[in-house]
Amino acid sequence: MAAHDISLTVNGTEHRLTVEPRTLLLTVLREELGYTGANFGCDTGRCGACTVRLDGEAIKSCLRFAVQADGAEVETVEGLAPEGELTPLQEQFREHHGLQCGYCTPGMVMTADTYLRDAEAPTREEIREAIEGNLCRCTGYHNIVDAIEATAAKRGEER
Amino acid sequence: MSETDASTEDRPSEGMGAAVSRDEDVPLLRGEGTYTADVSLPGTAWLGICRSEHAHARLVDVDTSEAEAMDDVLAVFTGADVEDSGVPNTIPTAWMLPGLVTPQYKILAVDKVRHEGRAVAAVVAESVHAARDAVDRIDVEYEPLEFATDPVEAVEADLPPVHDDAADNVAFDFELGDADAVDEAFADADRTASVDLRQPRLIPNAMEPRAALADWNETTGGLRLWTTSQNPHLHRMLLSAGTLGLPENRIQVIAPEVGGGFGSKIYHYPDEAITAWCSMQLGRPVKWQASRAEGYLTDCHGRDHVTSAEIALDDDGTIRGVRVETHAGLGAQLSQFATATPSYLYATILSGEYAIPAIHCRVVGAFTNTTPVDAYRGAGRAEGIYVIERLVDVAARELELDPAELRRRNQIPPGEFPYETAAAVVYDSGEYERAMDVALEHVGYEELRERQAELREEGRYLGIGLANFVESAGLSPSGVAGELGAAAGGWESSIVRFDSTGTVTVLVGTADQGQGHRTTYAQVVAEELGVSLEDVEVVEGDTDRIPQGMGTYGSRSASVGGGAIARGAREVREKAREIAAHQLEAEADDLEFADGEFRIAGAPDRSMHVQEIAAEAYLGHNLPEGMDPGLEVTNFYDPENFTFPFGTHVAVVEVDPETGEIEIERYVAVDDCGEIINPMIVEGQVHGGIAQGIGAALYEGGAYDDDGHLRTRRMDEYAVPHATMLPDFETDTTVTPSPHNPLGVKGVGESATIAAAPTVVSAVVDALEPFDVDHLDMPITPETVWRATRGGE
């Protein structure tokens, strides 16, 4: 199979690599570059465990071929907070017990983090809609909604 | 409710009862959790598994030649290759029942396939792509056979059996209770009511697919296996005694972070055995990760019951007897606990919260041409509580009594504990009416009934449903398990060790899949030893670090694992007391222990901190005569009974008969899981449990089509609930300690799943009372409702 040379900037670091056309962005991130935060969860783009940001937009990296991301800026969960620290959103996930097994968490956090950039004072229903493409089998979502709501509220107070 | 509880000022800051944030969370939130698929070894080859496309077929030929000739393919193996290698090749049943038929369960199929997804051949290749490509090139010639996917049809229709040694597809025919007493009760009672119901198969869908990485060392004859396991020690034992025949002391099983289990990661599957076996053949590390589609086809499913149930009552509502007959689908092979789940875990809970003098249950366990069925969150108890709660609802209609009132009239009163039920178990403790009152008061039950009547006048259909539940948790006392047919004990093991510099290391045989064990266990240690949480390190999930263990399932970790840790910590404390007494020149009995400090009563300035004592214990310079150095205790805790968590859940729904849509307006859960170690984590377990129970009630339900293919094999065909499909939850707790558990805890892992399905079904059926709907089978979809409001058309 013909191989393609691509370049990807992941969390600010540029990588050049050669990939098969069918190789998924998720596979490259995990297997080639060692960003194992994004997880493989389903075959159909339904679960969102693999969510990363591509040029600022939250996307499911199992639905993109690596070649489609050639030249793009990718942000993964590993790039959100400085070493050993948590972002305010991640802090709220911890405070509100918004994660259990943690497998959906990187994707959930990336979706929520991206959503909160534009959402001013979202209602719980709006938050639920925002994360409906990210499945969690452990928490029943209540505490995830709490965490996102609290992050938005705190940010509102600080403004 | 819970939010105010959690913020009360007098709550402890670190030990038992404190809502401390989880130690686990920071790495998980940063994407630094190491799951099995994240582990890499140099030179790893990838495994692909060729799986049956048929429900039932003879394997005429498995032609691997084309696959073998492909680039990057290292080897292709069939069932015959495994047989020829001389390994024991048997995935064993871990629970025997009288008369049980136990066909051999091999790691790769030979001669026949008995369900879609059965592993037929294995490819090992240099890359995951190459492995998958080669799987597609394996040419399997099948001769299809007739099949049955339904447990009743499997037994009653004249079909070629799944296994020749069970000609009628009956694996077991199980009875519990007193049939004569039940007949008498039914003859004497004023009224009877009945319900025929199905509990469809549920597909667990842990977010992390199963995976394995095997590393065989030819030189030492040792196997390291990373795998997605709820019980690595059980996997070690089964790999040794069942599938591979390696000495147990040459196998290391590591379950790193595990991304959810819900029962599905208890079992020893063919896949990890194949992975390990391939590594042994090739002398290279071999890695396998299930696709989601493989997960649907091969993770053990849950439930699959077809039941007829009857209840006999007097006119005043007193329940006299219950009679249940169930066909339980077991799938094509007996997974480890497939036999225990629909027998003892099911029939023994049929008394629910009620004083029922006579109970009889018969269960026919049927082989079917489906994915094996085994324990899924709530296992057995969920099915049993569903039956008794549906019966009570149907009886309330028959008697024209309020369903809460009928429940109240039959609840076992607090003074009756320990209470031996007619279903052969002894409930440890309970205050059932109190929990129900808290739930009813919180939801505003009386007002809701009034509102319901008003809305009906307007042509709107509000439904108020409730369910009471009891769960037998803490699986289980070894002696009882052994008497009932278990091939394993029900103890748990811990090592509690003070390190020489004063930190504490806890090794325990349970295995977390998201429950937060590291945090809750550390709280137990902080409570018992007076050290801070930061000084406690809890280690799970590696059989080379933790010598023995049974694992995490059956809501057992807090009660049995926590029990083992508490007992170990108390023994450590007593040894420390002896050392302190010796060095302080006091009598051990005169020492008071608080906040980690041993003080001489009446002489508060003379004291030693337990961490200082730890250093002395390892120095060994000045210990009581005859005392060995060190400060470490191994404890095996074998509980004297199950624990019996309980509670009441209430759902308020509105149903639109025009569209069939169901909206959950409120969901209130009151759980009593005994003493609470961490209320935040208890609440989280309840939330997740409710989500899976609502999923079962309204959305989920595995189904096979007429060709024997799983019709629900992707996430867009099997509805794992997403965020807009679930309501906010309102939770509260009551506390009735378990009298026999060292911590008084009962466990909470499965409670809410057990409660939520009957609660939601009760609510929807209640909403549809004006349409004369007495029962609807799960999942109750809008189509189900729409048809029911039109007379079932």
mmCIF file of N, CA and C in Angstrom, chain A residues 1 20 22-23 30-31 36-37 39-44 46-47 77-78 81-86 90 93-97 99-106 109 124-125 128-129 131-132 134-143 146, chain B residues 3 21-23 25-26 28-32 35 37-38 46 129 133 203-205 207-209 258-260 262 289-293 376 513-514 680-681 683-685 687-688 691-692 700 714-716 720-724 726-729:
data_model
loop_
_atom_site.group_PDB
_atom_site.id
_atom_site.type_symbol
_atom_site.label_atom_id
_atom_site.label_comp_id
_atom_site.label_asym_id
_atom_site.label_seq_id
_atom_site.Cartn_x
_atom_site.Cartn_y
_atom_site.Cartn_z
ATOM 1 N N MET A 1 0.838 -1.192 0.000
ATOM 2 C CA MET A 1 0.000 0.000 0.000
ATOM 3 C C MET A 1 0.881 1.253 0.000
ATOM 4 N N GLU A 20 0.358 4.645 6.252
ATOM 5 C CA GLU A 20 -0.523 4.059 5.236
ATOM 6 C C GLU A 20 -1.763 4.933 5.127
ATOM 7 N N ARG A 22 -4.781 4.162 5.141
ATOM 8 C CA ARG A 22 -5.900 3.751 5.987
ATOM 9 C C ARG A 22 -5.629 3.945 7.490
ATOM 10 N N THR A 23 -4.434 4.379 7.822
ATOM 11 C CA THR A 23 -4.113 4.536 9.256
ATOM 12 C C THR A 23 -4.915 5.690 9.851
ATOM 13 N N ARG A 30 -1.650 7.260 19.165
ATOM 14 C CA ARG A 30 -1.388 6.277 20.229
ATOM 15 C C ARG A 30 -0.145 5.436 19.949
ATOM 16 N N GLU A 31 -0.112 4.845 18.762
ATOM 17 C CA GLU A 31 0.903 3.820 18.492
ATOM 18 C C GLU A 31 2.222 4.412 17.993
ATOM 19 N N THR A 36 -1.198 8.328 24.527
ATOM 20 C CA THR A 36 -2.186 7.281 24.800
ATOM 21 C C THR A 36 -3.379 7.790 25.608
ATOM 22 N N GLY A 37 -3.458 9.096 25.784
ATOM 23 C CA GLY A 37 -4.621 9.641 26.503
ATOM 24 C C GLY A 37 -5.917 9.370 25.760
ATOM 25 N N ASN A 39 -8.434 7.341 23.767
ATOM 26 C CA ASN A 39 -8.607 5.898 23.815
ATOM 27 C C ASN A 39 -9.443 5.374 22.661
ATOM 28 N N PHE A 40 -9.185 4.143 22.326
ATOM 29 C CA PHE A 40 -9.984 3.453 21.329
ATOM 30 C C PHE A 40 -11.207 2.854 22.017
ATOM 31 N N GLY A 41 -12.402 3.193 21.568
ATOM 32 C CA GLY A 41 -13.583 2.692 22.270
ATOM 33 C C GLY A 41 -14.605 1.999 21.412
ATOM 34 N N CYS A 42 -14.731 2.395 20.134
ATOM 35 C CA CYS A 42 -15.756 1.763 19.306
ATOM 36 C C CYS A 42 -15.301 1.802 17.853
ATOM 37 N N ASP A 43 -16.082 1.190 16.997
ATOM 38 C CA ASP A 43 -15.705 1.160 15.581
ATOM 39 C C ASP A 43 -16.475 2.186 14.775
ATOM 40 N N THR A 44 -17.318 2.941 15.426
ATOM 41 C CA THR A 44 -18.341 3.644 14.662
ATOM 42 C C THR A 44 -18.458 5.128 14.973
ATOM 43 N N ARG A 46 -19.158 6.451 17.731
ATOM 44 C CA ARG A 46 -20.280 6.707 18.620
ATOM 45 C C ARG A 46 -19.872 7.038 20.043
ATOM 46 N N CYS A 47 -18.690 6.630 20.474
ATOM 47 C CA CYS A 47 -18.411 6.688 21.920
ATOM 48 C C CYS A 47 -17.603 7.899 22.332
ATOM 49 N N VAL A 77 -5.463 15.450 25.329
ATOM 50 C CA VAL A 77 -5.680 15.725 26.761
ATOM 51 C C VAL A 77 -4.353 15.958 27.483
ATOM 52 N N GLU A 78 -3.304 15.326 26.987
ATOM 53 C CA GLU A 78 -2.001 15.480 27.650
ATOM 54 C C GLU A 78 -1.507 16.927 27.590
ATOM 55 N N ALA A 81 -3.007 20.706 30.589
ATOM 56 C CA ALA A 81 -2.471 21.315 31.815
ATOM 57 C C ALA A 81 -0.974 21.062 31.887
ATOM 58 N N PRO A 82 -0.232 21.970 32.532
ATOM 59 C CA PRO A 82 1.201 21.727 32.735
ATOM 60 C C PRO A 82 1.428 20.443 33.541
ATOM 61 N N GLU A 83 2.580 19.886 33.387
ATOM 62 C CA GLU A 83 2.981 18.641 34.062
ATOM 63 C C GLU A 83 2.493 18.584 35.519
ATOM 64 N N GLY A 84 1.780 17.524 35.862
ATOM 65 C CA GLY A 84 1.369 17.316 37.253
ATOM 66 C C GLY A 84 0.193 18.158 37.707
ATOM 67 N N GLU A 85 -0.320 19.010 36.834
ATOM 68 C CA GLU A 85 -1.414 19.895 37.245
ATOM 69 C C GLU A 85 -2.708 19.554 36.514
ATOM 70 N N LEU A 86 -3.775 20.206 36.947
ATOM 71 C CA LEU A 86 -5.070 20.045 36.292
ATOM 72 C C LEU A 86 -5.580 21.407 35.863
ATOM 73 N N GLN A 90 -10.698 20.177 34.655
ATOM 74 C CA GLN A 90 -10.269 18.879 35.199
ATOM 75 C C GLN A 90 -10.421 18.855 36.724
ATOM 76 N N PHE A 93 -13.965 18.118 37.479
ATOM 77 C CA PHE A 93 -14.263 16.690 37.284
ATOM 78 C C PHE A 93 -13.875 15.912 38.537
ATOM 79 N N ARG A 94 -12.729 16.277 39.107
ATOM 80 C CA ARG A 94 -12.280 15.559 40.297
ATOM 81 C C ARG A 94 -13.166 15.908 41.496
ATOM 82 N N GLU A 95 -13.414 17.193 41.657
ATOM 83 C CA GLU A 95 -14.210 17.678 42.791
ATOM 84 C C GLU A 95 -15.615 17.063 42.795
ATOM 85 N N HIS A 96 -16.197 16.910 41.618
ATOM 86 C CA HIS A 96 -17.577 16.420 41.506
ATOM 87 C C HIS A 96 -17.664 14.929 41.210
ATOM 88 N N HIS A 97 -16.543 14.240 41.276
ATOM 89 C CA HIS A 97 -16.526 12.794 41.008
ATOM 90 C C HIS A 97 -17.136 12.502 39.628
ATOM 91 N N LEU A 99 -15.707 11.182 37.152
ATOM 92 C CA LEU A 99 -15.077 10.069 36.437
ATOM 93 C C LEU A 99 -14.973 8.876 37.380
ATOM 94 N N GLN A 100 -15.048 7.704 36.802
ATOM 95 C CA GLN A 100 -14.832 6.490 37.586
ATOM 96 C C GLN A 100 -13.682 5.697 36.970
ATOM 97 N N CYS A 101 -13.977 4.937 35.917
ATOM 98 C CA CYS A 101 -12.882 4.137 35.344
ATOM 99 C C CYS A 101 -11.908 5.003 34.557
ATOM 100 N N GLY A 102 -12.352 6.174 34.114
ATOM 101 C CA GLY A 102 -11.452 7.113 33.468
ATOM 102 C C GLY A 102 -11.224 6.896 31.986
ATOM 103 N N TYR A 103 -11.818 5.846 31.426
ATOM 104 C CA TYR A 103 -11.516 5.528 30.034
ATOM 105 C C TYR A 103 -12.136 6.526 29.064
ATOM 106 N N CYS A 104 -13.346 6.986 29.380
ATOM 107 C CA CYS A 104 -13.997 7.983 28.511
ATOM 108 C C CYS A 104 -13.502 9.389 28.819
ATOM 109 N N THR A 105 -12.809 9.541 29.958
ATOM 110 C CA THR A 105 -12.537 10.859 30.525
ATOM 111 C C THR A 105 -11.724 11.782 29.611
ATOM 112 N N PRO A 106 -10.609 11.318 29.019
ATOM 113 C CA PRO A 106 -9.874 12.247 28.145
ATOM 114 C C PRO A 106 -10.752 12.805 27.018
ATOM 115 N N VAL A 109 -13.360 15.196 28.533
ATOM 116 C CA VAL A 109 -12.736 16.462 28.916
ATOM 117 C C VAL A 109 -12.458 17.317 27.673
ATOM 118 N N ARG A 124 -28.235 22.830 32.220
ATOM 119 C CA ARG A 124 -27.863 21.407 32.315
ATOM 120 C C ARG A 124 -28.267 20.684 31.039
ATOM 121 N N GLU A 125 -29.392 21.054 30.491
ATOM 122 C CA GLU A 125 -29.851 20.396 29.265
ATOM 123 C C GLU A 125 -28.890 20.682 28.112
ATOM 124 N N ARG A 128 -25.843 18.600 28.588
ATOM 125 C CA ARG A 128 -26.102 17.209 28.192
ATOM 126 C C ARG A 128 -26.048 17.063 26.659
ATOM 127 N N GLU A 129 -26.615 18.028 25.975
ATOM 128 C CA GLU A 129 -26.561 17.965 24.504
ATOM 129 C C GLU A 129 -25.124 18.080 23.990
ATOM 130 N N ILE A 131 -22.430 17.043 25.322
ATOM 131 C CA ILE A 131 -21.603 15.852 25.536
ATOM 132 C C ILE A 131 -22.285 14.574 25.062
ATOM 133 N N GLU A 132 -23.367 14.708 24.301
ATOM 134 C CA GLU A 132 -24.100 13.484 23.981
ATOM 135 C C GLU A 132 -23.346 12.569 23.004
ATOM 136 N N ASN A 134 -20.334 11.706 23.577
ATOM 137 C CA ASN A 134 -19.313 11.032 24.384
ATOM 138 C C ASN A 134 -20.008 10.123 25.385
ATOM 139 N N LEU A 135 -19.814 8.822 25.217
ATOM 140 C CA LEU A 135 -20.479 7.880 26.111
ATOM 141 C C LEU A 135 -19.643 7.636 27.357
ATOM 142 N N CYS A 136 -20.342 7.534 28.477
ATOM 143 C CA CYS A 136 -19.722 7.112 29.731
ATOM 144 C C CYS A 136 -20.605 6.008 30.286
ATOM 145 N N ARG A 137 -20.011 4.869 30.641
ATOM 146 C CA ARG A 137 -20.816 3.760 31.150
ATOM 147 C C ARG A 137 -20.818 3.731 32.673
ATOM 148 N N CYS A 138 -19.965 4.554 33.306
ATOM 149 C CA CYS A 138 -19.805 4.452 34.768
ATOM 150 C C CYS A 138 -20.632 5.456 35.554
ATOM 151 N N THR A 139 -20.654 6.713 35.127
ATOM 152 C CA THR A 139 -21.125 7.779 36.025
ATOM 153 C C THR A 139 -22.598 8.117 35.897
ATOM 154 N N GLY A 140 -23.238 7.706 34.804
ATOM 155 C CA GLY A 140 -24.621 8.138 34.582
ATOM 156 C C GLY A 140 -24.728 9.614 34.232
ATOM 157 N N TYR A 141 -23.595 10.274 34.026
ATOM 158 C CA TYR A 141 -23.440 11.650 33.532
ATOM 159 C C TYR A 141 -23.747 12.759 34.536
ATOM 160 N N HIS A 142 -24.556 12.458 35.559
ATOM 161 C CA HIS A 142 -24.987 13.517 36.477
ATOM 162 C C HIS A 142 -23.798 14.346 36.982
ATOM 163 N N ASN A 143 -22.763 13.656 37.456
ATOM 164 C CA ASN A 143 -21.618 14.378 38.030
ATOM 165 C C ASN A 143 -20.746 15.035 36.961
ATOM 166 N N ASP A 146 -22.503 18.190 36.427
ATOM 167 C CA ASP A 146 -22.153 19.059 37.567
ATOM 168 C C ASP A 146 -20.792 19.717 37.363
ATOM 169 N N GLU B 3 -26.180 16.318 48.402
ATOM 170 C CA GLU B 3 -25.229 17.420 48.364
ATOM 171 C C GLU B 3 -25.121 18.092 49.734
ATOM 172 N N SER B 21 -11.717 13.475 47.739
ATOM 173 C CA SER B 21 -11.537 13.324 46.295
ATOM 174 C C SER B 21 -10.609 12.154 46.023
ATOM 175 N N ARG B 22 -10.752 11.593 44.842
ATOM 176 C CA ARG B 22 -10.048 10.340 44.590
ATOM 177 C C ARG B 22 -8.581 10.560 44.222
ATOM 178 N N ASP B 23 -7.785 9.716 44.829
ATOM 179 C CA ASP B 23 -6.369 9.658 44.527
ATOM 180 C C ASP B 23 -6.138 9.272 43.053
ATOM 181 N N ASP B 25 -7.713 10.168 40.421
ATOM 182 C CA ASP B 25 -8.231 11.043 39.369
ATOM 183 C C ASP B 25 -7.191 11.838 38.593
ATOM 184 N N VAL B 26 -6.141 12.297 39.265
ATOM 185 C CA VAL B 26 -5.234 13.223 38.580
ATOM 186 C C VAL B 26 -4.596 12.573 37.340
ATOM 187 N N LEU B 28 -5.686 10.018 35.651
ATOM 188 C CA LEU B 28 -6.735 9.678 34.675
ATOM 189 C C LEU B 28 -7.188 10.923 33.922
ATOM 190 N N LEU B 29 -7.325 12.030 34.624
ATOM 191 C CA LEU B 29 -7.771 13.265 33.971
ATOM 192 C C LEU B 29 -6.718 13.822 33.026
ATOM 193 N N ARG B 30 -5.469 13.529 33.300
ATOM 194 C CA ARG B 30 -4.387 14.007 32.441
ATOM 195 C C ARG B 30 -4.093 13.061 31.275
ATOM 196 N N GLY B 31 -4.864 11.979 31.193
ATOM 197 C CA GLY B 31 -4.615 11.016 30.122
ATOM 198 C C GLY B 31 -3.405 10.148 30.393
ATOM 199 N N GLU B 32 -3.027 10.041 31.656
ATOM 200 C CA GLU B 32 -1.823 9.285 32.008
ATOM 201 C C GLU B 32 -2.128 7.931 32.624
ATOM 202 N N TYR B 35 -3.840 1.795 30.695
ATOM 203 C CA TYR B 35 -4.737 0.665 30.463
ATOM 204 C C TYR B 35 -3.949 -0.403 29.700
ATOM 205 N N ALA B 37 -4.163 -1.639 26.775
ATOM 206 C CA ALA B 37 -3.777 -1.292 25.399
ATOM 207 C C ALA B 37 -2.678 -0.244 25.358
ATOM 208 N N ASP B 38 -2.433 0.430 26.476
ATOM 209 C CA ASP B 38 -1.379 1.448 26.511
ATOM 210 C C ASP B 38 -0.001 0.846 26.788
ATOM 211 N N TRP B 46 0.998 -8.578 16.616
ATOM 212 C CA TRP B 46 -0.435 -8.353 16.845
ATOM 213 C C TRP B 46 -1.245 -9.589 16.503
ATOM 214 N N HIS B 129 -2.931 -3.972 11.257
ATOM 215 C CA HIS B 129 -3.528 -4.018 9.918
ATOM 216 C C HIS B 129 -3.271 -5.354 9.240
ATOM 217 N N ASP B 133 -6.068 -7.979 7.984
ATOM 218 C CA ASP B 133 -6.144 -8.369 6.566
ATOM 219 C C ASP B 133 -6.078 -9.881 6.440
ATOM 220 N N ILE B 203 -25.919 -6.305 27.082
ATOM 221 C CA ILE B 203 -24.532 -6.381 26.603
ATOM 222 C C ILE B 203 -23.743 -5.313 27.368
ATOM 223 N N PRO B 204 -22.725 -5.755 28.118
ATOM 224 C CA PRO B 204 -22.136 -4.881 29.152
ATOM 225 C C PRO B 204 -21.568 -3.560 28.642
ATOM 226 N N ASN B 205 -20.790 -3.606 27.543
ATOM 227 C CA ASN B 205 -20.271 -2.363 26.980
ATOM 228 C C ASN B 205 -19.454 -1.516 27.939
ATOM 229 N N MET B 207 -16.511 0.758 28.604
ATOM 230 C CA MET B 207 -15.967 1.626 27.563
ATOM 231 C C MET B 207 -14.638 1.110 27.032
ATOM 232 N N GLU B 208 -13.869 0.466 27.883
ATOM 233 C CA GLU B 208 -12.613 -0.119 27.403
ATOM 234 C C GLU B 208 -12.885 -1.517 26.866
ATOM 235 N N PRO B 209 -12.617 -1.754 25.591
ATOM 236 C CA PRO B 209 -12.765 -3.118 25.074
ATOM 237 C C PRO B 209 -11.754 -4.041 25.769
ATOM 238 N N VAL B 258 -8.263 -0.541 34.567
ATOM 239 C CA VAL B 258 -9.268 -1.289 33.822
ATOM 240 C C VAL B 258 -10.458 -0.367 33.587
ATOM 241 N N GLY B 259 -10.803 -0.213 32.320
ATOM 242 C CA GLY B 259 -11.804 0.775 31.936
ATOM 243 C C GLY B 259 -13.225 0.271 31.997
ATOM 244 N N GLY B 260 -13.660 -0.056 33.189
ATOM 245 C CA GLY B 260 -15.027 -0.557 33.381
ATOM 246 C C GLY B 260 -15.080 -2.054 33.174
ATOM 247 N N PHE B 262 -18.205 -4.266 34.951
ATOM 248 C CA PHE B 262 -19.626 -4.572 35.136
ATOM 249 C C PHE B 262 -19.902 -6.073 35.041
ATOM 250 N N GLN B 289 -6.388 -6.503 20.973
ATOM 251 C CA GLN B 289 -7.421 -5.624 21.511
ATOM 252 C C GLN B 289 -8.696 -5.865 20.736
ATOM 253 N N ALA B 290 -9.778 -6.122 21.478
ATOM 254 C CA ALA B 290 -11.069 -6.369 20.827
ATOM 255 C C ALA B 290 -11.546 -5.101 20.145
ATOM 256 N N SER B 291 -12.111 -5.264 18.974
ATOM 257 C CA SER B 291 -12.879 -4.157 18.404
ATOM 258 C C SER B 291 -14.198 -4.116 19.173
ATOM 259 N N ARG B 292 -14.927 -3.021 19.056
ATOM 260 C CA ARG B 292 -16.222 -2.957 19.735
ATOM 261 C C ARG B 292 -17.144 -4.057 19.202
ATOM 262 N N ALA B 293 -17.060 -4.314 17.915
ATOM 263 C CA ALA B 293 -17.902 -5.368 17.336
ATOM 264 C C ALA B 293 -17.570 -6.723 17.961
ATOM 265 N N TYR B 376 -23.731 -10.017 34.836
ATOM 266 C CA TYR B 376 -23.610 -8.610 34.463
ATOM 267 C C TYR B 376 -24.208 -7.820 35.625
ATOM 268 N N GLN B 513 -12.030 -1.326 38.789
ATOM 269 C CA GLN B 513 -12.313 -0.968 37.383
ATOM 270 C C GLN B 513 -13.004 0.376 37.344
ATOM 271 N N GLY B 514 -12.709 1.223 38.327
ATOM 272 C CA GLY B 514 -13.308 2.549 38.361
ATOM 273 C C GLY B 514 -13.974 2.876 39.687
ATOM 274 N N MET B 680 -19.127 10.279 48.624
ATOM 275 C CA MET B 680 -19.043 10.723 47.228
ATOM 276 C C MET B 680 -18.972 9.517 46.294
ATOM 277 N N ILE B 681 -18.182 8.530 46.694
ATOM 278 C CA ILE B 681 -18.026 7.350 45.852
ATOM 279 C C ILE B 681 -19.287 6.491 45.892
ATOM 280 N N GLU B 683 -22.291 7.613 46.209
ATOM 281 C CA GLU B 683 -23.233 8.296 45.325
ATOM 282 C C GLU B 683 -22.894 8.022 43.859
ATOM 283 N N GLY B 684 -21.612 8.017 43.539
ATOM 284 C CA GLY B 684 -21.195 7.739 42.163
ATOM 285 C C GLY B 684 -21.590 6.336 41.726
ATOM 286 N N GLN B 685 -21.427 5.379 42.632
ATOM 287 C CA GLN B 685 -21.834 4.005 42.307
ATOM 288 C C GLN B 685 -23.337 3.942 42.077
ATOM 289 N N HIS B 687 -25.293 6.436 41.063
ATOM 290 C CA HIS B 687 -25.593 7.085 39.779
ATOM 291 C C HIS B 687 -25.370 6.121 38.604
ATOM 292 N N GLY B 688 -24.200 5.517 38.590
ATOM 293 C CA GLY B 688 -23.873 4.628 37.470
ATOM 294 C C GLY B 688 -24.796 3.427 37.422
ATOM 295 N N ALA B 691 -28.059 4.415 35.943
ATOM 296 C CA ALA B 691 -27.947 4.577 34.490
ATOM 297 C C ALA B 691 -28.068 3.216 33.790
ATOM 298 N N GLN B 692 -27.424 2.207 34.350
ATOM 299 C CA GLN B 692 -27.503 0.903 33.693
ATOM 300 C C GLN B 692 -28.880 0.267 33.875
ATOM 301 N N GLU B 700 -31.851 -0.634 26.269
ATOM 302 C CA GLU B 700 -30.958 -1.715 25.879
ATOM 303 C C GLU B 700 -31.754 -3.000 25.662
ATOM 304 N N ARG B 714 -23.571 -3.062 17.256
ATOM 305 C CA ARG B 714 -22.824 -1.813 17.200
ATOM 306 C C ARG B 714 -23.476 -0.822 18.140
ATOM 307 N N MET B 715 -22.742 0.243 18.439
ATOM 308 C CA MET B 715 -23.303 1.203 19.388
ATOM 309 C C MET B 715 -24.489 1.965 18.814
ATOM 310 N N ASP B 716 -24.676 1.930 17.501
ATOM 311 C CA ASP B 716 -25.879 2.576 16.982
ATOM 312 C C ASP B 716 -27.023 1.578 16.814
ATOM 313 N N VAL B 720 -26.522 2.133 24.342
ATOM 314 C CA VAL B 720 -25.888 2.545 25.600
ATOM 315 C C VAL B 720 -26.319 3.999 25.828
ATOM 316 N N PRO B 721 -26.966 4.287 26.954
ATOM 317 C CA PRO B 721 -27.530 5.638 27.104
ATOM 318 C C PRO B 721 -26.466 6.729 27.030
ATOM 319 N N HIS B 722 -26.785 7.783 26.293
ATOM 320 C CA HIS B 722 -25.930 8.966 26.346
ATOM 321 C C HIS B 722 -26.594 10.034 27.211
ATOM 322 N N ALA B 723 -25.939 11.167 27.333
ATOM 323 C CA ALA B 723 -26.296 12.110 28.398
ATOM 324 C C ALA B 723 -27.717 12.649 28.314
ATOM 325 N N THR B 724 -28.251 12.786 27.097
ATOM 326 C CA THR B 724 -29.608 13.345 27.021
ATOM 327 C C THR B 724 -30.679 12.282 27.241
ATOM 328 N N LEU B 726 -30.763 10.378 29.944
ATOM 329 C CA LEU B 726 -30.877 10.116 31.384
ATOM 330 C C LEU B 726 -31.211 11.412 32.111
ATOM 331 N N PRO B 727 -31.928 11.303 33.223
ATOM 332 C CA PRO B 727 -32.262 12.502 34.010
ATOM 333 C C PRO B 727 -31.184 12.801 35.038
ATOM 334 N N ASP B 728 -31.350 13.919 35.737
ATOM 335 C CA ASP B 728 -30.579 14.119 36.963
ATOM 336 C C ASP B 728 -31.100 13.126 38.008
ATOM 337 N N PHE B 729 -30.224 12.768 38.906
ATOM 338 C CA PHE B 729 -30.607 11.805 39.948
ATOM 339 C C PHE B 729 -30.660 12.502 41.309
#
